[in-house]
mmCIF file of C-alpha atoms and ligand atoms in Angstrom:
data_model
loop_
_atom_site.group_PDB
_atom_site.id
_atom_site.type_symbol
_atom_site.label_atom_id
_atom_site.label_comp_id
_atom_site.label_asym_id
_atom_site.label_seq_id
_atom_site.Cartn_x
_atom_site.Cartn_y
_atom_site.Cartn_z
ATOM 1 C CA MET A 1 -4.782 -4.032 16.267
ATOM 2 C CA SER A 2 -1.745 -4.960 14.227
ATOM 3 C CA LYS A 3 -1.441 -4.066 10.575
ATOM 4 C CA ALA A 4 -1.575 -7.782 9.767
ATOM 5 C CA GLY A 5 -4.894 -7.975 11.636
ATOM 6 C CA LYS A 6 -6.442 -5.317 9.405
ATOM 7 C CA MET A 7 -5.167 -6.550 6.057
ATOM 8 C CA SER A 8 -5.117 -9.992 4.588
ATOM 9 C CA LYS A 9 -1.750 -11.229 3.429
ATOM 10 C CA VAL A 10 -1.037 -11.532 -0.276
ATOM 11 C CA THR A 11 -0.585 -15.141 -1.345
ATOM 12 C CA THR A 12 -0.397 -16.969 -4.661
ATOM 13 C CA SER A 13 -4.167 -17.505 -4.574
ATOM 14 C CA VAL A 14 -4.756 -13.781 -4.003
ATOM 15 C CA ILE A 15 -2.490 -13.019 -6.976
ATOM 16 C CA ARG A 16 -4.325 -15.526 -9.149
ATOM 17 C CA SER A 17 -7.750 -14.215 -8.148
ATOM 18 C CA MET A 18 -6.648 -10.652 -8.906
ATOM 19 C CA LYS A 19 -6.049 -11.734 -12.505
ATOM 20 C CA GLU A 20 -9.427 -13.481 -12.616
ATOM 21 C CA LYS A 21 -11.112 -10.274 -11.409
ATOM 22 C CA GLY A 22 -9.123 -8.089 -13.798
ATOM 23 C CA GLU A 23 -7.532 -6.253 -10.854
ATOM 24 C CA LYS A 24 -4.025 -4.952 -11.646
ATOM 25 C CA ILE A 25 -1.175 -6.364 -9.549
ATOM 26 C CA THR A 26 1.509 -4.036 -8.178
ATOM 27 C CA MET A 27 5.097 -5.063 -7.546
ATOM 28 C CA LEU A 28 8.217 -3.082 -6.651
ATOM 29 C CA THR A 29 11.743 -4.086 -5.783
ATOM 30 C CA ALA A 30 13.174 -3.406 -2.331
ATOM 31 C CA TYR A 31 16.483 -4.261 -0.728
ATOM 32 C CA ASP A 32 16.278 -2.848 2.800
ATOM 33 C CA TYR A 33 14.027 -2.714 5.866
ATOM 34 C CA SER A 34 12.985 0.971 5.773
ATOM 35 C CA THR A 35 12.025 1.064 2.098
ATOM 36 C CA ALA A 36 10.145 -2.233 2.325
ATOM 37 C CA ALA A 37 8.204 -0.954 5.355
ATOM 38 C CA VAL A 38 7.025 2.139 3.441
ATOM 39 C CA MET A 39 6.001 0.027 0.448
ATOM 40 C CA ASP A 40 4.127 -2.498 2.550
ATOM 41 C CA GLU A 41 2.287 0.269 4.371
ATOM 42 C CA ALA A 42 1.415 1.859 1.013
ATOM 43 C CA GLY A 43 -0.196 -1.441 -0.003
ATOM 44 C CA VAL A 44 2.055 -2.898 -2.704
ATOM 45 C CA ASP A 45 1.012 -6.479 -3.533
ATOM 46 C CA MET A 46 4.421 -8.066 -4.067
ATOM 47 C CA ILE A 47 7.941 -7.012 -3.113
ATOM 48 C CA LEU A 48 10.801 -8.442 -5.132
ATOM 49 C CA ILE A 49 14.313 -8.478 -3.744
ATOM 50 C CA GLY A 50 15.669 -8.288 -7.269
ATOM 51 C CA ASP A 51 19.207 -9.145 -8.232
ATOM 52 C CA SER A 52 19.139 -5.585 -9.620
ATOM 53 C CA LEU A 53 20.542 -5.193 -6.092
ATOM 54 C CA GLY A 54 23.904 -5.721 -7.786
ATOM 55 C CA MET A 55 23.569 -2.576 -9.866
ATOM 56 C CA VAL A 56 21.498 -0.137 -7.800
ATOM 57 C CA VAL A 57 22.778 -0.988 -4.307
ATOM 58 C CA LEU A 58 26.136 -2.741 -4.663
ATOM 59 C CA GLY A 59 27.493 -0.725 -7.612
ATOM 60 C CA TYR A 60 28.325 -3.562 -10.023
ATOM 61 C CA ASP A 61 27.836 -2.962 -13.743
ATOM 62 C CA SER A 62 25.587 -6.014 -14.173
ATOM 63 C CA THR A 63 23.623 -8.479 -12.033
ATOM 64 C CA LEU A 64 26.102 -11.301 -12.658
ATOM 65 C CA PRO A 65 28.383 -10.867 -9.598
ATOM 66 C CA VAL A 66 25.489 -11.041 -7.107
ATOM 67 C CA THR A 67 25.791 -14.038 -4.755
ATOM 68 C CA MET A 68 23.285 -16.096 -2.768
ATOM 69 C CA GLU A 69 24.737 -14.570 0.415
ATOM 70 C CA ASP A 70 24.092 -11.026 -0.926
ATOM 71 C CA MET A 71 20.520 -11.971 -1.809
ATOM 72 C CA LEU A 72 19.780 -13.676 1.506
ATOM 73 C CA HIS A 73 21.205 -10.755 3.499
ATOM 74 C CA HIS A 74 18.891 -8.243 1.776
ATOM 75 C CA THR A 75 15.881 -10.580 1.642
ATOM 76 C CA LYS A 76 16.098 -11.007 5.427
ATOM 77 C CA ALA A 77 16.048 -7.220 5.894
ATOM 78 C CA VAL A 78 12.969 -6.853 3.661
ATOM 79 C CA SER A 79 11.142 -9.802 5.259
ATOM 80 C CA ARG A 80 11.538 -8.238 8.717
ATOM 81 C CA ALA A 81 9.594 -5.177 7.510
ATOM 82 C CA VAL A 82 6.764 -6.781 5.577
ATOM 83 C CA GLU A 83 3.403 -7.738 7.051
ATOM 84 C CA ARG A 84 1.106 -7.879 4.022
ATOM 85 C CA ALA A 85 2.936 -8.112 0.692
ATOM 86 C CA MET A 86 4.162 -11.341 -0.862
ATOM 87 C CA VAL A 87 7.982 -11.346 -0.655
ATOM 88 C CA ILE A 88 9.834 -12.825 -3.633
ATOM 89 C CA GLY A 89 13.551 -13.609 -3.611
ATOM 90 C CA ASP A 90 15.342 -13.366 -6.948
ATOM 91 C CA MET A 91 17.648 -16.312 -7.562
ATOM 92 C CA PRO A 92 21.032 -14.900 -8.606
ATOM 93 C CA PHE A 93 23.127 -15.935 -11.596
ATOM 94 C CA MET A 94 24.401 -19.537 -11.290
ATOM 95 C CA SER A 95 22.386 -20.316 -8.171
ATOM 96 C CA TYR A 96 19.946 -22.489 -10.184
ATOM 97 C CA GLN A 97 21.486 -23.228 -13.583
ATOM 98 C CA ALA A 98 24.099 -25.876 -12.639
ATOM 99 C CA SER A 99 21.767 -28.594 -11.350
ATOM 100 C CA VAL A 100 18.226 -29.172 -10.169
ATOM 101 C CA GLU A 101 19.568 -30.156 -6.728
ATOM 102 C CA GLU A 102 21.471 -26.888 -6.328
ATOM 103 C CA ALA A 103 18.446 -24.905 -7.532
ATOM 104 C CA MET A 104 16.219 -26.677 -4.966
ATOM 105 C CA ARG A 105 18.693 -26.078 -2.127
ATOM 106 C CA ASN A 106 19.068 -22.393 -2.974
ATOM 107 C CA ALA A 107 15.326 -21.835 -3.438
ATOM 108 C CA GLY A 108 14.842 -23.488 -0.048
ATOM 109 C CA ARG A 109 17.367 -21.108 1.552
ATOM 110 C CA PHE A 110 15.275 -18.086 0.468
ATOM 111 C CA MET A 111 12.291 -19.570 2.296
ATOM 112 C CA LYS A 112 13.965 -21.123 5.365
ATOM 113 C CA GLU A 113 16.667 -18.553 6.100
ATOM 114 C CA ALA A 114 15.350 -15.310 4.643
ATOM 115 C CA GLY A 115 11.570 -15.486 5.117
ATOM 116 C CA ALA A 116 10.674 -15.235 1.412
ATOM 117 C CA HIS A 117 7.258 -16.436 0.221
ATOM 118 C CA GLY A 118 8.495 -17.448 -3.232
ATOM 119 C CA VAL A 119 11.404 -17.185 -5.660
ATOM 120 C CA LYS A 120 11.912 -15.806 -9.151
ATOM 121 C CA LEU A 121 14.195 -17.245 -11.781
ATOM 122 C CA GLU A 122 15.043 -16.207 -15.321
ATOM 123 C CA GLY A 123 14.503 -18.283 -18.441
ATOM 124 C CA GLY A 124 11.972 -20.322 -20.392
ATOM 125 C CA ARG A 125 11.910 -23.990 -21.424
ATOM 126 C CA GLU A 126 15.481 -24.468 -20.109
ATOM 127 C CA VAL A 127 14.282 -23.853 -16.529
ATOM 128 C CA ALA A 128 10.980 -25.760 -16.862
ATOM 129 C CA GLU A 129 12.219 -28.840 -14.977
ATOM 130 C CA ILE A 130 13.724 -26.671 -12.228
ATOM 131 C CA THR A 131 10.440 -24.744 -11.961
ATOM 132 C CA ARG A 132 8.505 -28.009 -11.727
ATOM 133 C CA ARG A 133 10.744 -29.419 -8.981
ATOM 134 C CA ILE A 134 10.898 -26.233 -6.892
ATOM 135 C CA THR A 135 7.126 -25.813 -7.162
ATOM 136 C CA SER A 136 6.549 -29.423 -6.187
ATOM 137 C CA ALA A 137 8.583 -28.753 -3.016
ATOM 138 C CA GLY A 138 5.934 -26.168 -2.084
ATOM 139 C CA ILE A 139 7.889 -23.091 -3.160
ATOM 140 C CA PRO A 140 6.007 -20.648 -5.416
ATOM 141 C CA VAL A 141 8.015 -19.801 -8.535
ATOM 142 C CA MET A 142 7.744 -16.598 -10.556
ATOM 143 C CA GLY A 143 9.126 -16.897 -14.097
ATOM 144 C CA HIS A 144 10.965 -14.163 -15.983
ATOM 145 C CA LEU A 145 11.007 -13.918 -19.799
ATOM 146 C CA GLY A 146 12.074 -11.393 -22.420
ATOM 147 C CA LEU A 147 15.089 -9.304 -21.493
ATOM 148 C CA THR A 148 16.528 -11.499 -18.757
ATOM 149 C CA PRO A 149 19.500 -9.467 -17.469
ATOM 150 C CA GLN A 150 21.521 -12.520 -16.379
ATOM 151 C CA SER A 151 21.858 -13.322 -20.119
ATOM 152 C CA VAL A 152 23.058 -9.834 -21.089
ATOM 153 C CA HIS A 153 26.260 -11.168 -22.653
ATOM 154 C CA GLN A 154 24.359 -13.679 -24.767
ATOM 155 C CA PHE A 155 21.944 -10.927 -25.909
ATOM 156 C CA GLY A 156 24.816 -8.525 -26.637
ATOM 157 C CA GLY A 157 23.298 -5.745 -24.512
ATOM 158 C CA TYR A 158 20.055 -4.711 -22.856
ATOM 159 C CA LYS A 159 17.880 -4.937 -25.987
ATOM 160 C CA VAL A 160 14.171 -5.416 -26.658
ATOM 161 C CA GLN A 161 13.433 -9.166 -26.944
ATOM 162 C CA GLY A 162 10.697 -10.944 -28.909
ATOM 163 C CA LYS A 163 10.824 -8.718 -31.976
ATOM 164 C CA GLY A 164 9.795 -10.612 -35.110
ATOM 165 C CA ASP A 165 7.489 -13.593 -35.459
ATOM 166 C CA THR A 166 9.974 -16.356 -34.573
ATOM 167 C CA ALA A 167 11.289 -14.676 -31.427
ATOM 168 C CA ALA A 168 7.765 -13.708 -30.337
ATOM 169 C CA LYS A 169 6.485 -17.253 -30.879
ATOM 170 C CA ARG A 170 9.335 -18.657 -28.780
ATOM 171 C CA ILE A 171 8.575 -16.330 -25.834
ATOM 172 C CA LEU A 172 4.852 -17.165 -26.032
ATOM 173 C CA GLU A 173 5.709 -20.892 -26.038
ATOM 174 C CA ASP A 174 8.094 -20.407 -23.100
ATOM 175 C CA ALA A 175 5.365 -18.628 -21.137
ATOM 176 C CA LYS A 176 2.985 -21.553 -21.690
ATOM 177 C CA ILE A 177 5.724 -24.039 -20.708
ATOM 178 C CA LEU A 178 6.407 -22.149 -17.456
ATOM 179 C CA GLU A 179 2.701 -22.004 -16.658
ATOM 180 C CA GLU A 180 2.436 -25.739 -17.260
ATOM 181 C CA ALA A 181 5.534 -26.305 -15.076
ATOM 182 C CA GLY A 182 3.755 -24.622 -12.166
ATOM 183 C CA ALA A 183 4.933 -20.988 -12.175
ATOM 184 C CA PHE A 184 2.374 -18.775 -10.401
ATOM 185 C CA SER A 185 3.213 -15.650 -12.446
ATOM 186 C CA ILE A 186 5.706 -14.464 -15.043
ATOM 187 C CA VAL A 187 7.667 -11.210 -15.351
ATOM 188 C CA LEU A 188 7.798 -9.975 -18.960
ATOM 189 C CA GLU A 189 10.721 -7.593 -19.340
ATOM 190 C CA VAL A 190 11.226 -5.300 -22.348
ATOM 191 C CA VAL A 191 9.126 -7.089 -24.949
ATOM 192 C CA PRO A 192 6.783 -5.481 -27.496
ATOM 193 C CA ALA A 193 3.502 -4.439 -25.860
ATOM 194 C CA THR A 194 1.500 -6.430 -28.423
ATOM 195 C CA LEU A 195 3.376 -9.625 -27.543
ATOM 196 C CA ALA A 196 2.954 -9.008 -23.790
ATOM 197 C CA ALA A 197 -0.781 -8.481 -24.366
ATOM 198 C CA GLU A 198 -1.052 -11.735 -26.323
ATOM 199 C CA ILE A 199 0.844 -13.690 -23.646
ATOM 200 C CA SER A 200 -1.285 -12.145 -20.872
ATOM 201 C CA LYS A 201 -4.442 -13.174 -22.715
ATOM 202 C CA SER A 202 -3.170 -16.719 -23.351
ATOM 203 C CA LEU A 203 -2.237 -17.534 -19.748
ATOM 204 C CA LYS A 204 -4.307 -18.233 -16.637
ATOM 205 C CA ILE A 205 -1.434 -17.038 -14.423
ATOM 206 C CA PRO A 206 -0.714 -13.298 -14.283
ATOM 207 C CA THR A 207 2.028 -11.513 -16.182
ATOM 208 C CA ILE A 208 3.957 -8.731 -14.483
ATOM 209 C CA GLY A 209 5.365 -6.260 -16.989
ATOM 210 C CA ILE A 210 8.471 -4.098 -16.887
ATOM 211 C CA GLY A 211 8.713 -2.486 -20.280
ATOM 212 C CA GLY A 212 5.900 -4.776 -21.476
ATOM 213 C CA GLY A 213 3.101 -2.243 -21.912
ATOM 214 C CA VAL A 214 -0.183 -1.642 -20.139
ATOM 215 C CA ASP A 215 -1.937 -4.922 -20.964
ATOM 216 C CA CYS A 216 0.169 -7.011 -18.576
ATOM 217 C CA ASP A 217 -1.775 -8.154 -15.504
ATOM 218 C CA GLY A 218 0.555 -6.198 -13.242
ATOM 219 C CA GLN A 219 3.596 -3.948 -13.298
ATOM 220 C CA VAL A 220 6.968 -3.910 -11.564
ATOM 221 C CA LEU A 221 9.657 -1.231 -11.383
ATOM 222 C CA VAL A 222 13.025 -1.060 -9.669
ATOM 223 C CA VAL A 223 12.403 1.235 -6.697
ATOM 224 C CA ASN A 224 15.653 3.173 -7.116
ATOM 225 C CA ASP A 225 14.608 3.969 -10.712
ATOM 226 C CA MET A 226 11.031 5.051 -9.961
ATOM 227 C CA LEU A 227 12.093 7.196 -7.023
ATOM 228 C CA GLY A 228 14.815 8.869 -9.091
ATOM 229 C CA MET A 229 17.650 7.647 -6.844
ATOM 230 C CA PHE A 230 19.695 5.822 -9.472
ATOM 231 C CA LYS A 231 21.086 8.319 -11.944
ATOM 232 C CA GLU A 232 23.608 6.293 -13.991
ATOM 233 C CA PHE A 233 20.948 5.596 -16.647
ATOM 234 C CA THR A 234 17.155 5.585 -16.959
ATOM 235 C CA PRO A 235 15.581 2.920 -19.179
ATOM 236 C CA LYS A 236 12.732 4.087 -21.466
ATOM 237 C CA PHE A 237 10.162 2.057 -19.492
ATOM 238 C CA VAL A 238 10.859 3.875 -16.219
ATOM 239 C CA LYS A 239 8.618 6.658 -14.986
ATOM 240 C CA LYS A 240 10.218 8.711 -12.217
ATOM 241 C CA TYR A 241 7.628 9.385 -9.518
ATOM 242 C CA ALA A 242 10.122 11.373 -7.441
ATOM 243 C CA ASN A 243 13.560 12.891 -7.753
ATOM 244 C CA LEU A 244 15.131 11.602 -4.555
ATOM 245 C CA ASN A 245 18.663 11.934 -5.861
ATOM 246 C CA ALA A 246 18.262 15.726 -6.037
ATOM 247 C CA ASN A 247 16.287 15.834 -2.752
ATOM 248 C CA MET A 248 18.966 13.817 -0.957
ATOM 249 C CA LYS A 249 21.783 15.947 -2.335
ATOM 250 C CA GLU A 250 20.021 19.132 -1.256
ATOM 251 C CA ALA A 251 19.389 17.787 2.262
ATOM 252 C CA ILE A 252 22.975 16.556 2.630
ATOM 253 C CA GLU A 253 24.371 19.887 1.395
ATOM 254 C CA GLN A 254 22.162 21.734 3.900
ATOM 255 C CA TYR A 255 23.407 19.477 6.733
ATOM 256 C CA LEU A 256 27.053 20.025 5.726
ATOM 257 C CA ASP A 257 26.484 23.766 5.600
ATOM 258 C CA GLU A 258 24.744 23.874 9.003
ATOM 259 C CA VAL A 259 27.479 21.781 10.667
ATOM 260 C CA LYS A 260 30.197 24.023 9.201
ATOM 261 C CA LYS A 261 28.355 27.154 10.400
ATOM 262 C CA GLY A 262 27.575 25.719 13.831
ATOM 263 C CA ALA A 263 23.825 25.952 13.150
ATOM 264 C CA PHE A 264 23.345 22.225 13.832
ATOM 265 C CA PRO A 265 22.797 20.784 16.402
ATOM 266 C CA GLY A 266 20.391 23.335 17.874
ATOM 267 C CA LYS A 267 19.267 23.448 21.510
ATOM 268 C CA GLU A 268 16.328 21.161 20.666
ATOM 269 C CA HIS A 269 18.750 18.445 19.522
ATOM 270 C CA SER A 270 20.977 18.755 22.587
ATOM 271 C CA PHE A 271 20.777 17.415 26.134
HETATM 272 O O1 LIG B 301 16.230 -7.831 -10.531
HETATM 273 C C1 LIG B 301 15.171 -7.203 -10.682
HETATM 274 O O2 LIG B 301 14.952 -6.139 -10.100
HETATM 275 C C2 LIG B 301 14.186 -7.767 -11.582
HETATM 276 C C3 LIG B 301 13.007 -6.918 -11.933
HETATM 277 C C4 LIG B 301 13.416 -5.826 -12.820
HETATM 278 C C5 LIG B 301 11.900 -7.698 -12.516
HETATM 279 O O3 LIG B 301 14.327 -8.851 -12.033
#
């Protein structure tokens, strides 16, 4: 029996009912076939092909240079691996801001060409109309509030957002606006835990926290961060569940050594 036969696929209604039942939602980013296959087999609920791709896979110093073609290429690879999880494509910088029509076309490309089950886009009230239109075309939309990395230059760095009453009130209002516009969930990135808790309590749709504390309805991490693969910097909200960077270096050094010494390939690897 196939894996899909044993497990029911995660859909927007599954995600919504998990919140209703108080069951935590798990999400991780993935950018390639092999990693996505492991995650799906492990039982992650949602896989996000994040535009963090730009930093952890493509080596840019922000997410801004990432293109639609980059995102579609990696979303296709992830989609080929996934049987159970809901696959979300992250709309890259300037793929949805210029016009509603362009946003609709690009959201549609994630679904038609890359096999995504929904899209994520950053912003609050300013993307409400876009969220409404994309949702009304049958495409699930995940919102993203707080530290939205595509606005790093406007924020003046990767800083905690929603500190102070006015800023907190604006993010809470934005969350309600996105819910009303049809978003099926909202990522809350690097906001005070008390604010994330209040937003989570105020909404019917689930919140997915990254640096938003334990009271969010679910959590997401960038896979390269949580596996200890990305060593340029580690944000405070990251817990490293492995140290793959060191493991990979050790394995590669051992391979180099064995090739130099003539210890690899052995008879068992030869024909
Ligand atoms: O691009 C990304 O990986 C993200 C997550 C951190 C939520 O947006």
